[in-house]
C-alpha positions as protocol buffer text, in pm:
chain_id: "A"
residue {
  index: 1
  type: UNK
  ca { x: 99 y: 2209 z: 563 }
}
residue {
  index: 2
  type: UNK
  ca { x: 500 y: 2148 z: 461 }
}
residue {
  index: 3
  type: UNK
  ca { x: 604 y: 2244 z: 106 }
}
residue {
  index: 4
  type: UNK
  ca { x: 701 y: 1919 z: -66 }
}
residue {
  index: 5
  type: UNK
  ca { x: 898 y: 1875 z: -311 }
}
residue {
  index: 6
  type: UNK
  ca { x: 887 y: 1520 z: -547 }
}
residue {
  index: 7
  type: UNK
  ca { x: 1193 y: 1315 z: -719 }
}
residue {
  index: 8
  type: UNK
  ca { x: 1284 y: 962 z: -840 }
}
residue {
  index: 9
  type: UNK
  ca { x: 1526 y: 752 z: -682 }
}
residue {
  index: 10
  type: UNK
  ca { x: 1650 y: 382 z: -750 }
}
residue {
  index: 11
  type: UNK
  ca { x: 1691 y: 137 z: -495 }
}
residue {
  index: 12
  type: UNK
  ca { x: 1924 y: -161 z: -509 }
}
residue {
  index: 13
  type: UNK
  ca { x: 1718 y: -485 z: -387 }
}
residue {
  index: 14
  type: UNK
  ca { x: 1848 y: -829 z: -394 }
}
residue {
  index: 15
  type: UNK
  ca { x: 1691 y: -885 z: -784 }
}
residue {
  index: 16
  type: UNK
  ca { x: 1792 y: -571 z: -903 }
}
residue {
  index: 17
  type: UNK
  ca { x: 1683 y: -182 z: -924 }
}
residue {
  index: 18
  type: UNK
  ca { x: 1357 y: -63 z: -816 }
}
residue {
  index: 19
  type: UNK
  ca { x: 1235 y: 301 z: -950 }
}
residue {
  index: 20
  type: UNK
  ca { x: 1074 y: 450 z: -653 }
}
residue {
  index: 21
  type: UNK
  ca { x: 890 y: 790 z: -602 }
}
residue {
  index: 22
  type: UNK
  ca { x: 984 y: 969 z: -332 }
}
residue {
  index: 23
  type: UNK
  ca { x: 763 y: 1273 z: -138 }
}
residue {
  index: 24
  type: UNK
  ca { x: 948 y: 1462 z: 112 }
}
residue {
  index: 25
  type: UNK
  ca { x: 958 y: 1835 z: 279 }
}
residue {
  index: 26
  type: UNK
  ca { x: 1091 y: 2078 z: 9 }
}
residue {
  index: 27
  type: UNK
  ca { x: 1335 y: 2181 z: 312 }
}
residue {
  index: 28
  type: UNK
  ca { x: 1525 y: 1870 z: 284 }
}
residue {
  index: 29
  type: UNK
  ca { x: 1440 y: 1811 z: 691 }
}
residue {
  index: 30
  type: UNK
  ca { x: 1405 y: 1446 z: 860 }
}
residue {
  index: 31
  type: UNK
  ca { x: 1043 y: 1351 z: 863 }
}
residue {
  index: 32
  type: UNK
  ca { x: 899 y: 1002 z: 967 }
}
residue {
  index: 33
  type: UNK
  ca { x: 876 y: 758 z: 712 }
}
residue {
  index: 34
  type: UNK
  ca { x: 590 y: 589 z: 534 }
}
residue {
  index: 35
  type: UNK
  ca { x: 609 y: 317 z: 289 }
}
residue {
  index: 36
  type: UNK
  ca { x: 334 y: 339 z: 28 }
}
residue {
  index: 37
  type: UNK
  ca { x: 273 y: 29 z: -161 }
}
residue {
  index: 38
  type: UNK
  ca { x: 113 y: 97 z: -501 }
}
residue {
  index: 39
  type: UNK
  ca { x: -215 y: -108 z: -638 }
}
residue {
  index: 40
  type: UNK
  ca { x: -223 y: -260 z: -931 }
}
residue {
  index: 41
  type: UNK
  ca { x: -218 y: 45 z: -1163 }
}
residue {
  index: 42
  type: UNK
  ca { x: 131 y: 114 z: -1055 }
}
residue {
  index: 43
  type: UNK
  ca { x: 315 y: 446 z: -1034 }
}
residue {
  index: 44
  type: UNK
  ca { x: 134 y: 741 z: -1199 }
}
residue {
  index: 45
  type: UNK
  ca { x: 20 y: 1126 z: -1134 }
}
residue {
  index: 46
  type: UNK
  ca { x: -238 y: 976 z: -885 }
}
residue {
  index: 47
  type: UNK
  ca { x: -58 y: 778 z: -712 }
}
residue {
  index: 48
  type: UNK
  ca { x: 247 y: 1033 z: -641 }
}
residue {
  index: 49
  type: UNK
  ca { x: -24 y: 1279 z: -573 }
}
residue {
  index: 50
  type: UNK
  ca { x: -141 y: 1055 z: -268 }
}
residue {
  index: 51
  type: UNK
  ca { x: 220 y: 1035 z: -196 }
}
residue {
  index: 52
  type: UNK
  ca { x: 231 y: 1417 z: -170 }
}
residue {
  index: 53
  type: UNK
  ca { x: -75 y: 1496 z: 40 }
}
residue {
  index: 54
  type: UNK
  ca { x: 70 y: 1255 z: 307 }
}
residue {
  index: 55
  type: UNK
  ca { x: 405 y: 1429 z: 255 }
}
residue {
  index: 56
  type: UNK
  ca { x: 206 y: 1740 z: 316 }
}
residue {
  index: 57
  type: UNK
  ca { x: 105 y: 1590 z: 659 }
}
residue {
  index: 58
  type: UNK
  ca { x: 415 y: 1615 z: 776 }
}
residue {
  index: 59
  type: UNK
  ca { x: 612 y: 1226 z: 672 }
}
residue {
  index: 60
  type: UNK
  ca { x: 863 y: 1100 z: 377 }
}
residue {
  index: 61
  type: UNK
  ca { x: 672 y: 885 z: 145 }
}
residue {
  index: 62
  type: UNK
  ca { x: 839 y: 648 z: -25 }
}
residue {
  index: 63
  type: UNK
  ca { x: 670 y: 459 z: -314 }
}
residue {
  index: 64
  type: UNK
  ca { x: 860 y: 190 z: -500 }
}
residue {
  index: 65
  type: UNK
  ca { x: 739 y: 23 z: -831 }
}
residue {
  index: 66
  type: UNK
  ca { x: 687 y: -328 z: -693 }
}
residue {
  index: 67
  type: UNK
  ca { x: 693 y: -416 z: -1070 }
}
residue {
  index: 68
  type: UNK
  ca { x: 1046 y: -355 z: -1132 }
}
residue {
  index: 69
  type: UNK
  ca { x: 1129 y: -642 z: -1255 }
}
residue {
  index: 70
  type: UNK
  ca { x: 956 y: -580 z: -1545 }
}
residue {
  index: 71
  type: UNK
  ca { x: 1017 y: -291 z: -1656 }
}
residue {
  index: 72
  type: UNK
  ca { x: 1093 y: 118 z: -1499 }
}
residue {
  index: 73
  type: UNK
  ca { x: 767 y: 310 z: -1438 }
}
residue {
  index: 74
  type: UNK
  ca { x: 510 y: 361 z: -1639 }
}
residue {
  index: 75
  type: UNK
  ca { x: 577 y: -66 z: -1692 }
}
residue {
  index: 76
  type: UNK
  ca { x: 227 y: -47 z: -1883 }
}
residue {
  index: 77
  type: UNK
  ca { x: 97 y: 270 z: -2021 }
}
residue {
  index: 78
  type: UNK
  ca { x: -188 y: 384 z: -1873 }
}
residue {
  index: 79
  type: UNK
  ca { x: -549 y: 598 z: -2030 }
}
residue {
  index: 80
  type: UNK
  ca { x: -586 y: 930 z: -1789 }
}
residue {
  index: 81
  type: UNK
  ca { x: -903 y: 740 z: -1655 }
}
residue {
  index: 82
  type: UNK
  ca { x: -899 y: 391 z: -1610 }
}
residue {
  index: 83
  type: UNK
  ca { x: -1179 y: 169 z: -1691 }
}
residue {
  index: 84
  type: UNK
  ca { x: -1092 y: -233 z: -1685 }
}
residue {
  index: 85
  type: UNK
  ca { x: -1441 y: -284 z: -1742 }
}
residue {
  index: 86
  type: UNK
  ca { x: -1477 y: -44 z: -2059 }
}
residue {
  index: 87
  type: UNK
  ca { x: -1156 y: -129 z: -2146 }
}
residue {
  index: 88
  type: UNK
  ca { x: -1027 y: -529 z: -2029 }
}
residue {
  index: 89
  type: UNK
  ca { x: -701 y: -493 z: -2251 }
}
residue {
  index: 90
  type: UNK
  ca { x: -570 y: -275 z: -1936 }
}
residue {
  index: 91
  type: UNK
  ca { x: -632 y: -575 z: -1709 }
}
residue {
  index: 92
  type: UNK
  ca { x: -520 y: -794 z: -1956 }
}
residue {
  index: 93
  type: UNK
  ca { x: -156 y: -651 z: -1926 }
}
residue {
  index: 94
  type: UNK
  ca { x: -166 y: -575 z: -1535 }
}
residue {
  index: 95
  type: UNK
  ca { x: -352 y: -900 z: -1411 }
}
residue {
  index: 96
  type: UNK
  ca { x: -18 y: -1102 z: -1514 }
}
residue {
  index: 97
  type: UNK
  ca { x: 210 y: -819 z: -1278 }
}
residue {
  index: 98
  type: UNK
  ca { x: 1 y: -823 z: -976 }
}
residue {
  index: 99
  type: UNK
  ca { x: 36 y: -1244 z: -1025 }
}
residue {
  index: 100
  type: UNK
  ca { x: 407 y: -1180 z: -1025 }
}
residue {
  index: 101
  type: UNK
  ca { x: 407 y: -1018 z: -719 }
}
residue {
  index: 102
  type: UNK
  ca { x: 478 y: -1311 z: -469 }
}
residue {
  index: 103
  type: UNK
  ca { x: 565 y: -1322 z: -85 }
}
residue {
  index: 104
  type: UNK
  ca { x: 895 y: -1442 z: -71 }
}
residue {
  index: 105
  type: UNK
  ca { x: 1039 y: -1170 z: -348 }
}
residue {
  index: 106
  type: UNK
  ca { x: 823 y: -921 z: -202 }
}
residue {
  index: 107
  type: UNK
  ca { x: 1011 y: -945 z: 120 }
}
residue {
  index: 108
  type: UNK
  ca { x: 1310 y: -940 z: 0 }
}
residue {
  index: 109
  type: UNK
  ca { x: 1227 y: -629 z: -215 }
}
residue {
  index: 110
  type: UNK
  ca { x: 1125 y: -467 z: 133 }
}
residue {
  index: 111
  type: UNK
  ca { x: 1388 y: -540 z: 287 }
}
residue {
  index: 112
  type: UNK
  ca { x: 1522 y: -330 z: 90 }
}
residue {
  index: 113
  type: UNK
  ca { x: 1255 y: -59 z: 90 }
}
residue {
  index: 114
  type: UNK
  ca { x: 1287 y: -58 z: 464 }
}
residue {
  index: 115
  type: UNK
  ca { x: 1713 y: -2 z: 429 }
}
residue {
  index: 116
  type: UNK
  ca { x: 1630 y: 280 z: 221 }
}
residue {
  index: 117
  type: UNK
  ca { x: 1429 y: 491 z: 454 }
}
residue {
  index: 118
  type: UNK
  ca { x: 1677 y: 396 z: 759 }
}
residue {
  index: 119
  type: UNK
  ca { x: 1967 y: 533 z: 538 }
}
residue {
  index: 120
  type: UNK
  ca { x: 1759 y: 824 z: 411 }
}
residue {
  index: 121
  type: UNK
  ca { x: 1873 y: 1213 z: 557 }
}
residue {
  index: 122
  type: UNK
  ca { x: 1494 y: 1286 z: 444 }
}
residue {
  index: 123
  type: UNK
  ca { x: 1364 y: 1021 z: 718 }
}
residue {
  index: 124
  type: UNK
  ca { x: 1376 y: 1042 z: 1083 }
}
residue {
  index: 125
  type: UNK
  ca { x: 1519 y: 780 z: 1298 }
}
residue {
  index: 126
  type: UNK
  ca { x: 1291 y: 479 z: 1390 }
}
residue {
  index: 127
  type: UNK
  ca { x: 1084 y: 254 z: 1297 }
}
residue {
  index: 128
  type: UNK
  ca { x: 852 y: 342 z: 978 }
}
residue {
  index: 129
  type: UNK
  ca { x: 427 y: 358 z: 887 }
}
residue {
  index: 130
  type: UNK
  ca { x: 302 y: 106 z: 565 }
}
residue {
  index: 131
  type: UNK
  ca { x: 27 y: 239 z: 388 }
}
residue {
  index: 132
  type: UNK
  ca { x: -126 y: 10 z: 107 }
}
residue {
  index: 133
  type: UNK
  ca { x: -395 y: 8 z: -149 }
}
residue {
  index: 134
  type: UNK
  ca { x: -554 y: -329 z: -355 }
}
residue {
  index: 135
  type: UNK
  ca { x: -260 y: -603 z: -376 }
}
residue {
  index: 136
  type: UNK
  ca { x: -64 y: -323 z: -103 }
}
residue {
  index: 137
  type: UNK
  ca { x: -266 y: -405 z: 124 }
}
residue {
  index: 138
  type: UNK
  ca { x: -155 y: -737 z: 149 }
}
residue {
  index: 139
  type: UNK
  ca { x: 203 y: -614 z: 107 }
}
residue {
  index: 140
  type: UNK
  ca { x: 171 y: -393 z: 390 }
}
residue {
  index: 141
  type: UNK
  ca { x: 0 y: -682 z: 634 }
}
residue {
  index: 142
  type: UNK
  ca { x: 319 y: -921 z: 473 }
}
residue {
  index: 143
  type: UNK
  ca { x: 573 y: -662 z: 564 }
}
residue {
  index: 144
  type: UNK
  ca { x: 451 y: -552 z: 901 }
}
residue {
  index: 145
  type: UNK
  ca { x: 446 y: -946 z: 1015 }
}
residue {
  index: 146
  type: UNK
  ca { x: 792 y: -1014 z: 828 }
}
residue {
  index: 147
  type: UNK
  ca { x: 964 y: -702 z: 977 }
}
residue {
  index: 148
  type: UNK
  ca { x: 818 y: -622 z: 1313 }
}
residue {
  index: 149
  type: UNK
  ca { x: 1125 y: -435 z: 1422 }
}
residue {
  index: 150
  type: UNK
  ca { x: 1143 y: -169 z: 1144 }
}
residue {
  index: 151
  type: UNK
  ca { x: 745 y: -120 z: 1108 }
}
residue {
  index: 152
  type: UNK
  ca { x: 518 y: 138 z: 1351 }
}
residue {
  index: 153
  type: UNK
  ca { x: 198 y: 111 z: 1222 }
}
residue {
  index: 154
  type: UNK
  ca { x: 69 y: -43 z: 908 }
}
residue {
  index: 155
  type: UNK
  ca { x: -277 y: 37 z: 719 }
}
residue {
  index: 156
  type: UNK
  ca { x: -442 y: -139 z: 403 }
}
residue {
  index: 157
  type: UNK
  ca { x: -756 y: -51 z: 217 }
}
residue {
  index: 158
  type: UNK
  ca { x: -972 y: -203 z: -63 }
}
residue {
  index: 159
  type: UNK
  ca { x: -704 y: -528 z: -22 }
}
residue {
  index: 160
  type: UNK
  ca { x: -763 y: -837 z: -156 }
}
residue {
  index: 161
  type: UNK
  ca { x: -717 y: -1192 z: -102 }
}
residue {
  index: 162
  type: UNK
  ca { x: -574 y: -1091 z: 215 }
}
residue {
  index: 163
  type: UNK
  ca { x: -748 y: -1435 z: 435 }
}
residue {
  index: 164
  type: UNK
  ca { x: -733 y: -1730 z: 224 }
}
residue {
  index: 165
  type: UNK
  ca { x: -638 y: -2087 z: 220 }
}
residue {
  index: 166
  type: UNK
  ca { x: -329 y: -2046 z: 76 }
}
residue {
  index: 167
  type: UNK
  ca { x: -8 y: -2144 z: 285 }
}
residue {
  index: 168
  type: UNK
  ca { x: 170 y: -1806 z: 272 }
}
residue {
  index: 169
  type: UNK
  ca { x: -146 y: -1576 z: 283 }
}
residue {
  index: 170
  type: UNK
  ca { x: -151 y: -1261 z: 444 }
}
residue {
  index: 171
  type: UNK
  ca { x: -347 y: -1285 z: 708 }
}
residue {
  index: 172
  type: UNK
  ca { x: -88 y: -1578 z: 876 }
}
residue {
  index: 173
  type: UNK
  ca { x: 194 y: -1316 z: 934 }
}
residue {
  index: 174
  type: UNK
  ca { x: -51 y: -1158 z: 1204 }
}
residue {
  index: 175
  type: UNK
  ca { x: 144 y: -1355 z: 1456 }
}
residue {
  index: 176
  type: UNK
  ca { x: 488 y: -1182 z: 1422 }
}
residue {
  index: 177
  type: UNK
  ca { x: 265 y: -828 z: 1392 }
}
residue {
  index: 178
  type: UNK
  ca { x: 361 y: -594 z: 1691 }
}
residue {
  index: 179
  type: UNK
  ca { x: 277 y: -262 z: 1457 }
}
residue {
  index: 180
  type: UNK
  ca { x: -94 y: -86 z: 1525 }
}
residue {
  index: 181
  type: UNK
  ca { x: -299 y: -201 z: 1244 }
}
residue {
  index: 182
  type: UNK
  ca { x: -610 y: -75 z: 1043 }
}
residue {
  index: 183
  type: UNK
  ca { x: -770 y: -148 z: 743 }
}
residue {
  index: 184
  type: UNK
  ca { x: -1062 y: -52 z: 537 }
}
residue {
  index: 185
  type: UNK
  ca { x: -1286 y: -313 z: 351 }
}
residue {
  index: 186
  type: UNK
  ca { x: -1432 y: -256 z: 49 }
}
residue {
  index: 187
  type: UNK
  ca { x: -1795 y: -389 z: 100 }
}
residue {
  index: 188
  type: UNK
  ca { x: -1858 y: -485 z: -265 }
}
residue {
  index: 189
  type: UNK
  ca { x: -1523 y: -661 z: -330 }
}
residue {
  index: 190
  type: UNK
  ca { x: -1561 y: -1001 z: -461 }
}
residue {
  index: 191
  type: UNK
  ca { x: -1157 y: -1050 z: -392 }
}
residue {
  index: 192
  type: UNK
  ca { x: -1206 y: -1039 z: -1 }
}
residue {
  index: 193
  type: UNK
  ca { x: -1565 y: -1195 z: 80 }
}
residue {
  index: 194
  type: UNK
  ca { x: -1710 y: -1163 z: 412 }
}
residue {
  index: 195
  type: UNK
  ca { x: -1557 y: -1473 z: 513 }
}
residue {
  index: 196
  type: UNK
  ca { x: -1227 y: -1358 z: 448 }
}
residue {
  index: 197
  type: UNK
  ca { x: -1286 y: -1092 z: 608 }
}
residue {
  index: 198
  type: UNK
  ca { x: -1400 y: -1224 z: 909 }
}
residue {
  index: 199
  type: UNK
  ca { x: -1040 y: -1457 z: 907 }
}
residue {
  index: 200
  type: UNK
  ca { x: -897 y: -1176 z: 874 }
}
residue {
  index: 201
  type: UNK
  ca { x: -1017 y: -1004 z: 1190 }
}
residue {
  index: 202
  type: UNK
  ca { x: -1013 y: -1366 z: 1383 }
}
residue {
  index: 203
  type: UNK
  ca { x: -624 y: -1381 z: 1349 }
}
residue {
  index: 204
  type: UNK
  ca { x: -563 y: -994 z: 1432 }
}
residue {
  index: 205
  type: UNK
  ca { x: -762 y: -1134 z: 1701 }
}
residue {
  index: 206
  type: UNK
  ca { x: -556 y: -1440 z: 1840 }
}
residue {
  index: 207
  type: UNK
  ca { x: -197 y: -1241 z: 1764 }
}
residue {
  index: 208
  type: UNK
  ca { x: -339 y: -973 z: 2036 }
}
residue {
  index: 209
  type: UNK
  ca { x: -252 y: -695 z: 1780 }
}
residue {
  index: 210
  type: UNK
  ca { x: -371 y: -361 z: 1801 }
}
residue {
  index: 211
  type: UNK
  ca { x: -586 y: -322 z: 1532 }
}
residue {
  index: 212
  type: UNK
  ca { x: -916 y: -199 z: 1377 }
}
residue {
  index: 213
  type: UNK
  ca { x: -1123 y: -368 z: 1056 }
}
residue {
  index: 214
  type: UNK
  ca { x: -1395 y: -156 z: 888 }
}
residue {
  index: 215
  type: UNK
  ca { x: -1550 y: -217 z: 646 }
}
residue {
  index: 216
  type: UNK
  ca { x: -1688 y: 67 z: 401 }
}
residue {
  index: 217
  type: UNK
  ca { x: -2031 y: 105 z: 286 }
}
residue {
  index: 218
  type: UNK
  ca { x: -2108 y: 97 z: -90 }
}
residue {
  index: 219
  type: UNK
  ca { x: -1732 y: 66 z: -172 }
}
residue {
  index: 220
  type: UNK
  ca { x: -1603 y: -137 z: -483 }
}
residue {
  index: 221
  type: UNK
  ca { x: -1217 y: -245 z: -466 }
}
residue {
  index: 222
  type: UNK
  ca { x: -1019 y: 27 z: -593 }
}
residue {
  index: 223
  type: UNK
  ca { x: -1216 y: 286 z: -405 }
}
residue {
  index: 224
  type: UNK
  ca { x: -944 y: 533 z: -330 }
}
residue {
  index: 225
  type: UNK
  ca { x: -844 y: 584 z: -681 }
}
residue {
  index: 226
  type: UNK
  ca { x: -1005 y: 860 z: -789 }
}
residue {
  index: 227
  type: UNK
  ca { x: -847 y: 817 z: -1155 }
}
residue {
  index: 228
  type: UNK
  ca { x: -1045 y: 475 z: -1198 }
}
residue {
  index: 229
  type: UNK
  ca { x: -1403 y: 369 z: -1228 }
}
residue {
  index: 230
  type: UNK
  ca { x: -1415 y: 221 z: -898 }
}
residue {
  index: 231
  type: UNK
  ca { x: -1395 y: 570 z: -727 }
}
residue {
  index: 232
  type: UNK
  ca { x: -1619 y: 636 z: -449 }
}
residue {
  index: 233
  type: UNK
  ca { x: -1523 y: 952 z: -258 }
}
residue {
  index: 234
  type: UNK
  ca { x: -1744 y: 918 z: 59 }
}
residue {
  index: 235
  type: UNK
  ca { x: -1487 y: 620 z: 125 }
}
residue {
  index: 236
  type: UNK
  ca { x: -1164 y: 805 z: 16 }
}
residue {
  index: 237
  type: UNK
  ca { x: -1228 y: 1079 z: 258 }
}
residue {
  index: 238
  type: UNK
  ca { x: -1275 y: 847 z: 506 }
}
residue {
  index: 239
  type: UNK
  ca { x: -960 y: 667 z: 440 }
}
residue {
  index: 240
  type: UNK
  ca { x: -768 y: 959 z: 483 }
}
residue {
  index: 241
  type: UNK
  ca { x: -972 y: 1022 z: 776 }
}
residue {
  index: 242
  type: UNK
  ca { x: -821 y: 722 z: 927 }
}
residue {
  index: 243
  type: UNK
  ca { x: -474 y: 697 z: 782 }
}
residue {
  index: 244
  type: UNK
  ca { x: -362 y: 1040 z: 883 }
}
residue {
  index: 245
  type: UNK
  ca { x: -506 y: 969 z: 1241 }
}
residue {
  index: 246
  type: UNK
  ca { x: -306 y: 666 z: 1237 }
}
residue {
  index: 247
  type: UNK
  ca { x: 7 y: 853 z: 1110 }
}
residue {
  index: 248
  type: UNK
  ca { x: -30 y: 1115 z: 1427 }
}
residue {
  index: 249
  type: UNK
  ca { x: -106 y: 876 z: 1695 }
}
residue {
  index: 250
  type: UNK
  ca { x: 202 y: 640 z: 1577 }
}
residue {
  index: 251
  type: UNK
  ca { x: 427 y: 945 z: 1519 }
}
């Protein structure tokens, strides 16, 4: 396992100056990068501690608050455990952020994301991994399709909305995709219904990308977060199960 070592760095995008939490060997060497795009909870111990157990695998994580325009992290303080249900006043104040969070300034953030890891020491030449969790799932499928050039291999888990009618939805940039792709359904997620799900898989499909769509057993949206209610570990360790074996057969 490499030492890793954890700091904060700010990243100039078109719209401003995104905070960004940044994983990388305590050496200082050139590691392949990963992208991690945060859910809706934002920045916070859990988050960077994913951060650092991929880190520990042997990449550069890089984990921008896609929220920046609102505010440096924590944008909205969070309980140690996070319950929406227990507690709606939490969703209250993220629900509006995650709305914020559109295509076309999401791409131009990542653009930006994407220079940051090519100019990097800490990241080894080449193309980069995505890696992204509830609304970075859909970030991850958006950047893979909008930079095909710069992205490896892009995974998403417990995403939703990812296959719907709208005209800029996810699930249409499959057709500029030339990254490996994987991504794990939560099976008791009313934000990505079976039909979605199946659109989902249909345009993969058609594009002829390399990909894989599971869905996981008994899994509410959120599943990976083990600081909310909607933890389920069986599907976390298979998540990183699959992620890492991405990482090692794209790197």
């Amino acid at each position: 396992m490499t030492s890793v070592q954890g700091t904060t760095v700010d990243i100039t995008t078109e719209d401003g100056v995104a905070d960004a939490y940044v994983a990388h060997a305590a050496d200082g060497s050139a590691r392949p990068g990963v992208l991690l795009y945060m859910d809706a909870f934002g920045i916070r111990p859990h988050l960077t501690g994913m951060a650092d157990r991929i880190a520990e695998a042997g990449y550069t994580v890089l984990v921008p608050n896609v929220f920046y325009r609102h505010g440096r992290t924590p944008v909205v303080e969070l309980p140690e455990f996070i319950d929406p249900e227990a507690r709606p006043e939490i969703w209250g104040k993220v629900g509006p952020l995650v709305q914020s969070v559109t295509p076309d300034p999401a791409m131009r953030d990542a653009a930006a994301y994407l220079q940051w890891l090519a100019d990097s020491p800490l990241v080894a030449d080449g193309p980069v991994a995505l890696t992204g969790y509830c609304m970075g799932a859909r970030l991850s499928l958006l950047t893979a399709g909008h930079y095909p050039d710069r992205v490896a291999a892009a995974a998403g888990f417990h995403g939703g909305r990812m296959a719907t009618d709208d005209p800029d939805s996810p699930h249409l940039a499959a057709e500029h995709v030339t990254a490996e792709v994987y991504f794990g359904h939560a099976d008791e997620d009313p934000s990505l219904p079976p039909e979605q799900m199946q659109r989902l898989e249909d345009a993969l499909t058609a594009a002829g990308v390399r990909h894989r769509c599971e869905v996981y057993p008994g899994a509410h949206h959120g599943f990976t977060q083990a600081d909310t209610s909607a933890y389920n570990k069986e599907g976390d360790e298979r998540h990183w199960a699959a992620l890492l074996d991405l990482l090692e057969r794209t790197f």
